[in-house]
Amino acid sequence: MPGLHVNWTGPYRAGLRRHRDRALENGPYTMPVEEILTCVHSAYAWRAFHGGVALVTDELGASYTAAQGLDVLYDRVDTRLDDLDAMDVDPLLYFAAGKIYTARLYAAPFAVVDTDLYLRAPVGHLGRGGFVFAHWESVGNAVYPPPEEVPRPAGLELSRWLFDTPAANMALSVFLDDRHRAEYAEAAMAFMTGNAGPSAAEPIVRQTFAEQRLAPAVARSLGVDLRPLTDRFWVVETEEWDGPSHAGRFHHTWNQKRLLRQFPELRPAYWRYLLEDLLWNHPGAADLLPSVPALAGCADLVHAVRRDLAAHGPSVLDWKTA
């Protein structure tokens, strides 16, 4: 099962043009340490469980990946996301449009795995077909309002799709049915194109609709089986989990990244957690990490984790009992 990482730098480049002072203060394009660590783990885990991994990106993303020495993670680097620049898709509203466009480029079966998610176990029953995604999320809230309340281009008709499920979190998206893949990609691209006008809706609403509402709606209309990787359910209204733990199946840093932006002093502790998980399960990554320039600031931590794992195993890695 081919795995794809997608890195579209369009949102960064759009920010540079539209908010020049802020972008200059933030410096050149980069990925934070925690996302590099999860990206490495994601590629190692997918390769161990399911096979090859490719990167779908643009020229800036490819240049950054090569400069960091992270291109060795991939069987190939595809830069066709540069084509999105010529399309009327707002990269600040549709920050994950690169993933949707990727679904237009590749025929099923394949999996899109976010660079901030890594597997701890293989995805089961891939031979059953259907559409596999990370987990369900609640709808009928500010993030996922009713479909009729979501801004859309004039004349775009969505009535053929069946919006009778929760939202499908697509940090992992395994497309096993090619008709679903193709019709979802076209529906989402049609929804995003030219759809950036002013709206009272929360800015995230259009992105989450294009991705996490449309994919299951198209599947339901086509009779394609919908299968979450875990029964864990994210309750948007309270920002809490409901149901059995997913920790043994995958780790996703989405919520942690929000906390780290608010409390940056927690970063070294979280880096240690990620390093223990990576190096305990994929010790071969130890040869790559010291050569990544963006990880120079945590080189001592990498060395300490390697030493401690060799001496007594993990000390903060407790996901098996979570």
C-alpha atoms as a printed R data frame, in Angstrom:
    type eleno elety resid chain resno       x      y       z
1   ATOM     1    CA   MET     A     1   0.000  0.000   0.000
2   ATOM     2    CA   PRO     A     2   1.775  3.220  -1.108
3   ATOM     3    CA   GLY     A     3   1.973  5.901   1.563
4   ATOM     4    CA   LEU     A     4   2.131  9.614   0.721
5   ATOM     5    CA   HIS     A     5   3.323 12.538   2.795
6   ATOM     6    CA   VAL     A     6   1.968 15.858   1.503
7   ATOM     7    CA   ASN     A     7   3.754 19.154   2.150
8   ATOM     8    CA   TRP     A     8   2.233 22.119   0.355
9   ATOM     9    CA   THR     A     9   4.054 25.362   1.184
10  ATOM    10    CA   GLY     A    10   1.357 27.510  -0.436
11  ATOM    11    CA   PRO     A    11   0.016 28.796   2.903
12  ATOM    12    CA   TYR     A    12   3.506 29.890   3.957
13  ATOM    13    CA   ARG     A    13   4.127 31.593   0.642
14  ATOM    14    CA   ALA     A    14   0.737 33.295   0.725
15  ATOM    15    CA   GLY     A    15   1.482 34.603   4.190
16  ATOM    16    CA   LEU     A    16   4.765 36.029   2.966
17  ATOM    17    CA   ARG     A    17   2.901 38.057   0.346
18  ATOM    18    CA   ARG     A    18  -0.104 39.104   2.410
19  ATOM    19    CA   HIS     A    19   1.493 39.653   5.819
20  ATOM    20    CA   ARG     A    20   5.033 40.564   4.918
21  ATOM    21    CA   ASP     A    21   6.153 41.985   8.269
22  ATOM    22    CA   ARG     A    22   4.942 38.955  10.228
23  ATOM    23    CA   ALA     A    23   6.473 36.534   7.749
24  ATOM    24    CA   LEU     A    24   9.838 38.286   7.806
25  ATOM    25    CA   GLU     A    25   9.866 38.110  11.595
26  ATOM    26    CA   ASN     A    26   9.177 34.381  11.404
27  ATOM    27    CA   GLY     A    27  12.102 33.837   9.042
28  ATOM    28    CA   PRO     A    28  12.519 31.337   6.179
29  ATOM    29    CA   TYR     A    29  10.375 28.276   5.668
30  ATOM    30    CA   THR     A    30  11.006 25.487   8.152
31  ATOM    31    CA   MET     A    31   9.308 22.708  10.076
32  ATOM    32    CA   PRO     A    32   9.362 22.699  13.892
33  ATOM    33    CA   VAL     A    33  11.395 20.030  15.670
34  ATOM    34    CA   GLU     A    34   8.322 18.139  16.849
35  ATOM    35    CA   GLU     A    35   6.959 17.865  13.312
36  ATOM    36    CA   ILE     A    36  10.291 16.708  11.907
37  ATOM    37    CA   LEU     A    37  10.409 13.974  14.558
38  ATOM    38    CA   THR     A    38   6.856 12.849  13.799
39  ATOM    39    CA   CYS     A    39   7.518 13.047  10.060
40  ATOM    40    CA   VAL     A    40  10.534 10.748  10.393
41  ATOM    41    CA   HIS     A    41   8.578  8.342  12.597
42  ATOM    42    CA   SER     A    42   5.624  8.435  10.197
43  ATOM    43    CA   ALA     A    43   7.783  7.427   7.234
44  ATOM    44    CA   TYR     A    44   9.636  4.693   9.156
45  ATOM    45    CA   ALA     A    45   6.413  3.240  10.537
46  ATOM    46    CA   TRP     A    46   4.550  3.251   7.224
47  ATOM    47    CA   ARG     A    47   7.471  1.577   5.494
48  ATOM    48    CA   ALA     A    48   7.686 -1.063   8.230
49  ATOM    49    CA   PHE     A    49   3.964 -1.848   8.188
50  ATOM    50    CA   HIS     A    50   2.843 -1.228   4.606
51  ATOM    51    CA   GLY     A    51   5.645 -0.446   2.136
52  ATOM    52    CA   GLY     A    52   6.876  2.491   0.103
53  ATOM    53    CA   VAL     A    53   6.565  6.166   0.974
54  ATOM    54    CA   ALA     A    54   6.641  9.172  -1.380
55  ATOM    55    CA   LEU     A    55   6.564 12.924  -0.766
56  ATOM    56    CA   VAL     A    56   4.118 15.103  -2.703
57  ATOM    57    CA   THR     A    57   5.162 18.742  -2.433
58  ATOM    58    CA   ASP     A    58   6.230 21.808  -4.417
59  ATOM    59    CA   GLU     A    59   9.657 23.208  -5.292
60  ATOM    60    CA   LEU     A    60  10.101 25.008  -1.965
61  ATOM    61    CA   GLY     A    61   9.038 21.935  -0.014
62  ATOM    62    CA   ALA     A    62  11.353 19.717  -2.063
63  ATOM    63    CA   SER     A    63  14.290 22.091  -1.587
64  ATOM    64    CA   TYR     A    64  13.739 22.231   2.174
65  ATOM    65    CA   THR     A    65  13.427 18.453   2.411
66  ATOM    66    CA   ALA     A    66  16.674 17.966   0.497
67  ATOM    67    CA   ALA     A    67  18.519 20.626   2.511
68  ATOM    68    CA   GLN     A    68  17.523 18.858   5.738
69  ATOM    69    CA   GLY     A    69  18.575 15.474   4.378
70  ATOM    70    CA   LEU     A    70  15.016 14.204   4.832
71  ATOM    71    CA   ASP     A    71  14.683 13.197   1.182
72  ATOM    72    CA   VAL     A    72  16.251  9.861   2.154
73  ATOM    73    CA   LEU     A    73  12.913  8.981   3.786
74  ATOM    74    CA   TYR     A    74  11.189  8.784   0.409
75  ATOM    75    CA   ASP     A    75  11.196  6.593  -2.666
76  ATOM    76    CA   ARG     A    76  10.468  9.674  -4.769
77  ATOM    77    CA   VAL     A    77   9.623 13.365  -4.468
78  ATOM    78    CA   ASP     A    78   6.740 14.665  -6.604
79  ATOM    79    CA   THR     A    79   6.585 18.476  -7.008
80  ATOM    80    CA   ARG     A    80   3.264 18.739  -8.841
81  ATOM    81    CA   LEU     A    81   1.720 20.794  -6.020
82  ATOM    82    CA   ASP     A    82   3.311 23.794  -7.751
83  ATOM    83    CA   ASP     A    83   0.348 23.524 -10.130
84  ATOM    84    CA   LEU     A    84  -1.958 24.713  -7.331
85  ATOM    85    CA   ASP     A    85  -0.444 28.189  -7.653
86  ATOM    86    CA   ALA     A    86  -2.296 28.677 -10.938
87  ATOM    87    CA   MET     A    87  -5.661 27.752  -9.418
88  ATOM    88    CA   ASP     A    88  -8.152 30.022  -7.696
89  ATOM    89    CA   VAL     A    89  -7.797 28.247  -4.341
90  ATOM    90    CA   ASP     A    90  -7.017 30.497  -1.375
91  ATOM    91    CA   PRO     A    91  -4.093 28.880   0.502
92  ATOM    92    CA   LEU     A    92  -4.858 30.682   3.757
93  ATOM    93    CA   LEU     A    93  -8.433 29.378   3.888
94  ATOM    94    CA   TYR     A    94  -7.677 25.966   2.372
95  ATOM    95    CA   PHE     A    95  -4.419 25.162   4.124
96  ATOM    96    CA   ALA     A    96  -4.808 21.428   3.371
97  ATOM    97    CA   ALA     A    97  -5.693 21.861  -0.306
98  ATOM    98    CA   GLY     A    98  -2.463 20.077  -1.181
99  ATOM    99    CA   LYS     A    99  -3.896 16.851   0.238
100 ATOM   100    CA   ILE     A   100  -7.085 17.235  -1.793
101 ATOM   101    CA   TYR     A   101  -5.149 17.976  -4.978
102 ATOM   102    CA   THR     A   102  -2.990 14.913  -4.306
103 ATOM   103    CA   ALA     A   103  -6.150 12.783  -4.324
104 ATOM   104    CA   ARG     A   104  -6.708 14.094  -7.839
105 ATOM   105    CA   LEU     A   105  -3.225 13.027  -8.968
106 ATOM   106    CA   TYR     A   106  -3.006  9.426  -7.751
107 ATOM   107    CA   ALA     A   107  -5.201  6.421  -8.483
108 ATOM   108    CA   ALA     A   108  -6.338  4.245  -5.584
109 ATOM   109    CA   PRO     A   109  -5.156  2.410  -3.628
110 ATOM   110    CA   PHE     A   110  -2.923  4.755  -1.652
111 ATOM   111    CA   ALA     A   111  -2.814  6.416   1.760
112 ATOM   112    CA   VAL     A   112  -2.203 10.034   2.663
113 ATOM   113    CA   VAL     A   113  -0.554 10.203   6.072
114 ATOM   114    CA   ASP     A   114  -0.103 13.585   7.738
115 ATOM   115    CA   THR     A   115   3.474 14.370   8.701
116 ATOM   116    CA   ASP     A   116   2.322 14.868  12.306
117 ATOM   117    CA   LEU     A   117   0.794 11.377  12.581
118 ATOM   118    CA   TYR     A   118   2.582  8.053  12.853
119 ATOM   119    CA   LEU     A   119   1.277  4.521  13.168
120 ATOM   120    CA   ARG     A   120   2.004  2.227  16.095
121 ATOM   121    CA   ALA     A   121   0.259 -0.717  14.435
122 ATOM   122    CA   PRO     A   122  -0.620 -1.583  10.847
123 ATOM   123    CA   VAL     A   123  -3.922 -0.553   9.280
124 ATOM   124    CA   GLY     A   124  -6.023 -3.715   9.244
125 ATOM   125    CA   HIS     A   125  -8.262 -5.318   6.627
126 ATOM   126    CA   LEU     A   126  -7.126 -3.226   3.682
127 ATOM   127    CA   GLY     A   127  -8.402 -5.932   1.351
128 ATOM   128    CA   ARG     A   128 -11.982 -5.049   2.351
129 ATOM   129    CA   GLY     A   129 -11.857 -1.869   0.301
130 ATOM   130    CA   GLY     A   130 -13.756  1.254   1.282
131 ATOM   131    CA   PHE     A   131 -12.348  4.420   2.814
132 ATOM   132    CA   VAL     A   132 -10.274  4.304   6.002
133 ATOM   133    CA   PHE     A   133  -9.694  7.452   8.053
134 ATOM   134    CA   ALA     A   134  -8.353  8.298  11.506
135 ATOM   135    CA   HIS     A   135 -11.541  8.815  13.558
136 ATOM   136    CA   TRP     A   136 -14.964 10.455  13.674
137 ATOM   137    CA   GLU     A   137 -15.599 14.006  14.909
138 ATOM   138    CA   SER     A   138 -18.881 15.549  16.054
139 ATOM   139    CA   VAL     A   139 -20.847 17.852  13.729
140 ATOM   140    CA   GLY     A   140 -23.474 20.546  14.259
141 ATOM   141    CA   ASN     A   141 -21.035 23.026  15.789
142 ATOM   142    CA   ALA     A   142 -18.905 26.042  14.830
143 ATOM   143    CA   VAL     A   143 -16.321 23.870  13.049
144 ATOM   144    CA   TYR     A   144 -18.823 21.634  11.262
145 ATOM   145    CA   PRO     A   145 -22.090 23.564  10.771
146 ATOM   146    CA   PRO     A   146 -24.913 22.078   8.692
147 ATOM   147    CA   PRO     A   147 -23.907 21.832   5.001
148 ATOM   148    CA   GLU     A   148 -26.488 24.425   3.951
149 ATOM   149    CA   GLU     A   149 -24.747 26.999   6.170
150 ATOM   150    CA   VAL     A   150 -21.301 26.491   4.642
151 ATOM   151    CA   PRO     A   151 -20.257 29.188   2.113
152 ATOM   152    CA   ARG     A   152 -19.958 27.805  -1.405
153 ATOM   153    CA   PRO     A   153 -19.442 29.093  -4.961
154 ATOM   154    CA   ALA     A   154 -22.562 30.347  -6.700
155 ATOM   155    CA   GLY     A   155 -24.354 27.534  -8.491
156 ATOM   156    CA   LEU     A   156 -22.394 24.679  -6.894
157 ATOM   157    CA   GLU     A   157 -24.827 21.831  -6.216
158 ATOM   158    CA   LEU     A   158 -24.064 19.449  -3.337
159 ATOM   159    CA   SER     A   159 -27.400 17.657  -3.069
160 ATOM   160    CA   ARG     A   160 -26.102 14.478  -4.716
161 ATOM   161    CA   TRP     A   161 -23.886 13.793  -1.681
162 ATOM   162    CA   LEU     A   162 -25.240 12.273   1.529
163 ATOM   163    CA   PHE     A   163 -24.287 14.236   4.649
164 ATOM   164    CA   ASP     A   164 -25.591 11.826   7.293
165 ATOM   165    CA   THR     A   165 -22.411 10.925   9.191
166 ATOM   166    CA   PRO     A   166 -20.055 12.683  11.601
167 ATOM   167    CA   ALA     A   167 -16.938 14.311  10.151
168 ATOM   168    CA   ALA     A   168 -14.059 12.026   9.163
169 ATOM   169    CA   ASN     A   169 -10.704 13.152  10.557
170 ATOM   170    CA   MET     A   170  -8.319 12.718   7.638
171 ATOM   171    CA   ALA     A   171  -4.943 12.891   9.330
172 ATOM   172    CA   LEU     A   172  -4.848  9.384   7.862
173 ATOM   173    CA   SER     A   173  -6.797  8.825   4.628
174 ATOM   174    CA   VAL     A   174  -6.632  5.439   2.905
175 ATOM   175    CA   PHE     A   175  -8.341  5.523  -0.487
176 ATOM   176    CA   LEU     A   176  -9.182  1.987  -1.556
177 ATOM   177    CA   ASP     A   177 -12.002  2.712  -4.025
178 ATOM   178    CA   ASP     A   178 -10.929  4.684  -7.095
179 ATOM   179    CA   ARG     A   179 -14.383  6.001  -7.970
180 ATOM   180    CA   HIS     A   180 -14.714  7.440  -4.464
181 ATOM   181    CA   ARG     A   181 -11.237  8.933  -4.696
182 ATOM   182    CA   ALA     A   182 -11.925 10.592  -8.049
183 ATOM   183    CA   GLU     A   183 -15.401 11.926  -7.265
184 ATOM   184    CA   TYR     A   184 -14.354 13.217  -3.858
185 ATOM   185    CA   ALA     A   185 -11.309 15.013  -5.304
186 ATOM   186    CA   GLU     A   186 -13.377 16.690  -8.027
187 ATOM   187    CA   ALA     A   187 -16.155 17.691  -5.607
188 ATOM   188    CA   ALA     A   188 -13.674 19.183  -3.149
189 ATOM   189    CA   MET     A   189 -11.734 21.052  -5.824
190 ATOM   190    CA   ALA     A   190 -14.985 22.468  -7.216
191 ATOM   191    CA   PHE     A   191 -15.999 23.574  -3.726
192 ATOM   192    CA   MET     A   192 -12.676 25.323  -3.017
193 ATOM   193    CA   THR     A   193 -12.204 27.002  -6.385
194 ATOM   194    CA   GLY     A   194 -13.265 30.646  -6.245
195 ATOM   195    CA   ASN     A   195 -14.743 30.137  -2.783
196 ATOM   196    CA   ALA     A   196 -12.925 32.660  -0.598
197 ATOM   197    CA   GLY     A   197 -15.352 35.523  -0.231
198 ATOM   198    CA   PRO     A   198 -16.230 37.181   3.092
199 ATOM   199    CA   SER     A   199 -18.324 35.080   5.441
200 ATOM   200    CA   ALA     A   200 -19.597 35.145   9.013
201 ATOM   201    CA   ALA     A   201 -18.569 31.496   9.382
202 ATOM   202    CA   GLU     A   202 -15.367 30.581  11.197
203 ATOM   203    CA   PRO     A   203 -12.424 30.569   8.741
204 ATOM   204    CA   ILE     A   204 -11.770 26.844   9.326
205 ATOM   205    CA   VAL     A   205 -15.297 25.867   8.249
206 ATOM   206    CA   ARG     A   206 -14.577 25.810   4.528
207 ATOM   207    CA   GLN     A   207 -11.403 23.746   4.869
208 ATOM   208    CA   THR     A   208 -13.002 21.171   7.173
209 ATOM   209    CA   PHE     A   209 -16.023 20.907   4.879
210 ATOM   210    CA   ALA     A   210 -13.902 20.413   1.755
211 ATOM   211    CA   GLU     A   211 -11.976 17.646   3.420
212 ATOM   212    CA   GLN     A   212 -13.669 16.004   6.381
213 ATOM   213    CA   ARG     A   213 -17.351 16.394   5.460
214 ATOM   214    CA   LEU     A   214 -17.164 15.860   1.701
215 ATOM   215    CA   ALA     A   215 -15.058 12.682   1.780
216 ATOM   216    CA   PRO     A   216 -17.547 10.660   3.869
217 ATOM   217    CA   ALA     A   217 -20.553 12.265   2.119
218 ATOM   218    CA   VAL     A   218 -19.302 11.137  -1.290
219 ATOM   219    CA   ALA     A   219 -18.545  7.677   0.094
220 ATOM   220    CA   ARG     A   220 -22.071  7.343   1.530
221 ATOM   221    CA   SER     A   221 -23.628  8.375  -1.774
222 ATOM   222    CA   LEU     A   222 -21.576  5.781  -3.652
223 ATOM   223    CA   GLY     A   223 -22.169  2.995  -1.135
224 ATOM   224    CA   VAL     A   224 -18.481  2.901  -0.163
225 ATOM   225    CA   ASP     A   225 -17.710  1.437   3.266
226 ATOM   226    CA   LEU     A   226 -16.503  4.018   5.828
227 ATOM   227    CA   ARG     A   227 -14.042  2.656   8.381
228 ATOM   228    CA   PRO     A   228 -12.402  4.734  11.125
229 ATOM   229    CA   LEU     A   229  -9.032  3.446  12.271
230 ATOM   230    CA   THR     A   230 -10.244  3.770  15.858
231 ATOM   231    CA   ASP     A   231 -13.602  4.029  17.630
232 ATOM   232    CA   ARG     A   232 -12.208  6.975  19.564
233 ATOM   233    CA   PHE     A   233 -14.509  9.974  18.906
234 ATOM   234    CA   TRP     A   234 -13.487 13.639  19.083
235 ATOM   235    CA   VAL     A   235 -16.201 15.845  20.605
236 ATOM   236    CA   VAL     A   236 -15.598 19.231  18.997
237 ATOM   237    CA   GLU     A   237 -17.899 21.140  21.326
238 ATOM   238    CA   THR     A   238 -15.941 20.221  24.483
239 ATOM   239    CA   GLU     A   239 -12.570 19.411  22.844
240 ATOM   240    CA   GLU     A   240 -12.548 16.035  24.576
241 ATOM   241    CA   TRP     A   241 -12.183 12.411  23.503
242 ATOM   242    CA   ASP     A   242 -14.918  9.824  23.957
243 ATOM   243    CA   GLY     A   243 -14.481  6.064  23.655
244 ATOM   244    CA   PRO     A   244 -11.555  3.622  23.872
245 ATOM   245    CA   SER     A   245  -7.985  4.869  23.644
246 ATOM   246    CA   HIS     A   246  -6.359  5.014  20.220
247 ATOM   247    CA   ALA     A   247  -2.833  5.185  21.663
248 ATOM   248    CA   GLY     A   248  -1.868  1.689  20.579
249 ATOM   249    CA   ARG     A   249  -2.855  2.402  16.974
250 ATOM   250    CA   PHE     A   250  -1.360  5.815  16.205
251 ATOM   251    CA   HIS     A   251  -0.011  9.062  17.653
252 ATOM   252    CA   HIS     A   252  -1.160 12.424  16.283
253 ATOM   253    CA   THR     A   253   0.393 15.683  17.478
254 ATOM   254    CA   TRP     A   254  -2.453 18.014  16.435
255 ATOM   255    CA   ASN     A   255  -3.557 18.921  19.951
256 ATOM   256    CA   GLN     A   256  -0.037 18.909  21.345
257 ATOM   257    CA   LYS     A   257   1.076 21.424  18.712
258 ATOM   258    CA   ARG     A   258  -1.592 23.835  19.902
259 ATOM   259    CA   LEU     A   259  -0.389 23.450  23.486
260 ATOM   260    CA   LEU     A   260   3.258 23.893  22.507
261 ATOM   261    CA   ARG     A   261   2.480 27.192  20.801
262 ATOM   262    CA   GLN     A   262   0.896 28.356  24.050
263 ATOM   263    CA   PHE     A   263   3.506 26.818  26.365
264 ATOM   264    CA   PRO     A   264   6.799 26.580  24.422
265 ATOM   265    CA   GLU     A   265   8.678 25.652  27.579
266 ATOM   266    CA   LEU     A   266   7.095 22.183  27.286
267 ATOM   267    CA   ARG     A   267   8.831 21.468  23.981
268 ATOM   268    CA   PRO     A   268  11.943 19.628  25.293
269 ATOM   269    CA   ALA     A   269   9.803 17.232  27.357
270 ATOM   270    CA   TYR     A   270   7.631 16.457  24.354
271 ATOM   271    CA   TRP     A   271  10.685 16.032  22.130
272 ATOM   272    CA   ARG     A   272  11.970 13.415  24.561
273 ATOM   273    CA   TYR     A   273   8.667 11.559  24.404
274 ATOM   274    CA   LEU     A   274   8.765 11.557  20.589
275 ATOM   275    CA   LEU     A   275  12.413 10.528  20.498
276 ATOM   276    CA   GLU     A   276  11.858  7.615  22.858
277 ATOM   277    CA   ASP     A   277   8.945  6.386  20.766
278 ATOM   278    CA   LEU     A   278  10.888  6.751  17.523
279 ATOM   279    CA   LEU     A   279  14.223  5.295  18.596
280 ATOM   280    CA   TRP     A   280  12.752  2.488  20.694
281 ATOM   281    CA   ASN     A   281  10.617  1.251  17.788
282 ATOM   282    CA   HIS     A   282  12.820  2.272  14.842
283 ATOM   283    CA   PRO     A   283  16.416  2.433  16.105
284 ATOM   284    CA   GLY     A   284  17.731  2.880  12.564
285 ATOM   285    CA   ALA     A   285  16.492  6.478  12.670
286 ATOM   286    CA   ALA     A   286  19.361  7.248  15.052
287 ATOM   287    CA   ASP     A   287  21.703  7.404  12.057
288 ATOM   288    CA   LEU     A   288  19.553 10.046  10.343
289 ATOM   289    CA   LEU     A   289  18.686 12.481  13.129
290 ATOM   290    CA   PRO     A   290  22.186 13.914  13.807
291 ATOM   291    CA   SER     A   291  22.523 14.914  10.151
292 ATOM   292    CA   VAL     A   292  19.343 17.039  10.070
293 ATOM   293    CA   PRO     A   293  20.325 20.727  10.476
294 ATOM   294    CA   ALA     A   294  16.958 21.731  11.969
295 ATOM   295    CA   LEU     A   295  17.519 19.209  14.784
296 ATOM   296    CA   ALA     A   296  20.879 20.648  15.833
297 ATOM   297    CA   GLY     A   297  19.281 22.333  18.846
298 ATOM   298    CA   CYS     A   298  18.262 18.988  20.319
299 ATOM   299    CA   ALA     A   299  21.410 17.020  19.428
300 ATOM   300    CA   ASP     A   300  22.298 16.539  23.105
301 ATOM   301    CA   LEU     A   301  18.796 15.262  23.796
302 ATOM   302    CA   VAL     A   302  19.049 12.759  20.937
303 ATOM   303    CA   HIS     A   303  22.321 11.485  22.389
304 ATOM   304    CA   ALA     A   304  20.860 11.269  25.896
305 ATOM   305    CA   VAL     A   305  17.784  9.360  24.715
306 ATOM   306    CA   ARG     A   306  19.922  6.866  22.795
307 ATOM   307    CA   ARG     A   307  22.086  6.337  25.869
308 ATOM   308    CA   ASP     A   308  19.134  5.928  28.218
309 ATOM   309    CA   LEU     A   309  17.268  3.550  25.934
310 ATOM   310    CA   ALA     A   310  20.337  1.353  25.698
311 ATOM   311    CA   ALA     A   311  20.768  1.403  29.489
312 ATOM   312    CA   HIS     A   312  17.230  0.869  30.755
313 ATOM   313    CA   GLY     A   313  14.634  1.272  27.988
314 ATOM   314    CA   PRO     A   314  11.937  3.984  27.776
315 ATOM   315    CA   SER     A   315  11.294  6.224  30.757
316 ATOM   316    CA   VAL     A   316   8.412  8.460  29.590
317 ATOM   317    CA   LEU     A   317   6.847  6.236  26.954
318 ATOM   318    CA   ASP     A   318   3.648  4.967  28.522
319 ATOM   319    CA   TRP     A   319   1.210  4.765  25.594
320 ATOM   320    CA   LYS     A   320   0.640  1.000  25.974
321 ATOM   321    CA   THR     A   321  -1.213  1.608  29.226
322 ATOM   322    CA   ALA     A   322  -2.857  4.896  28.191
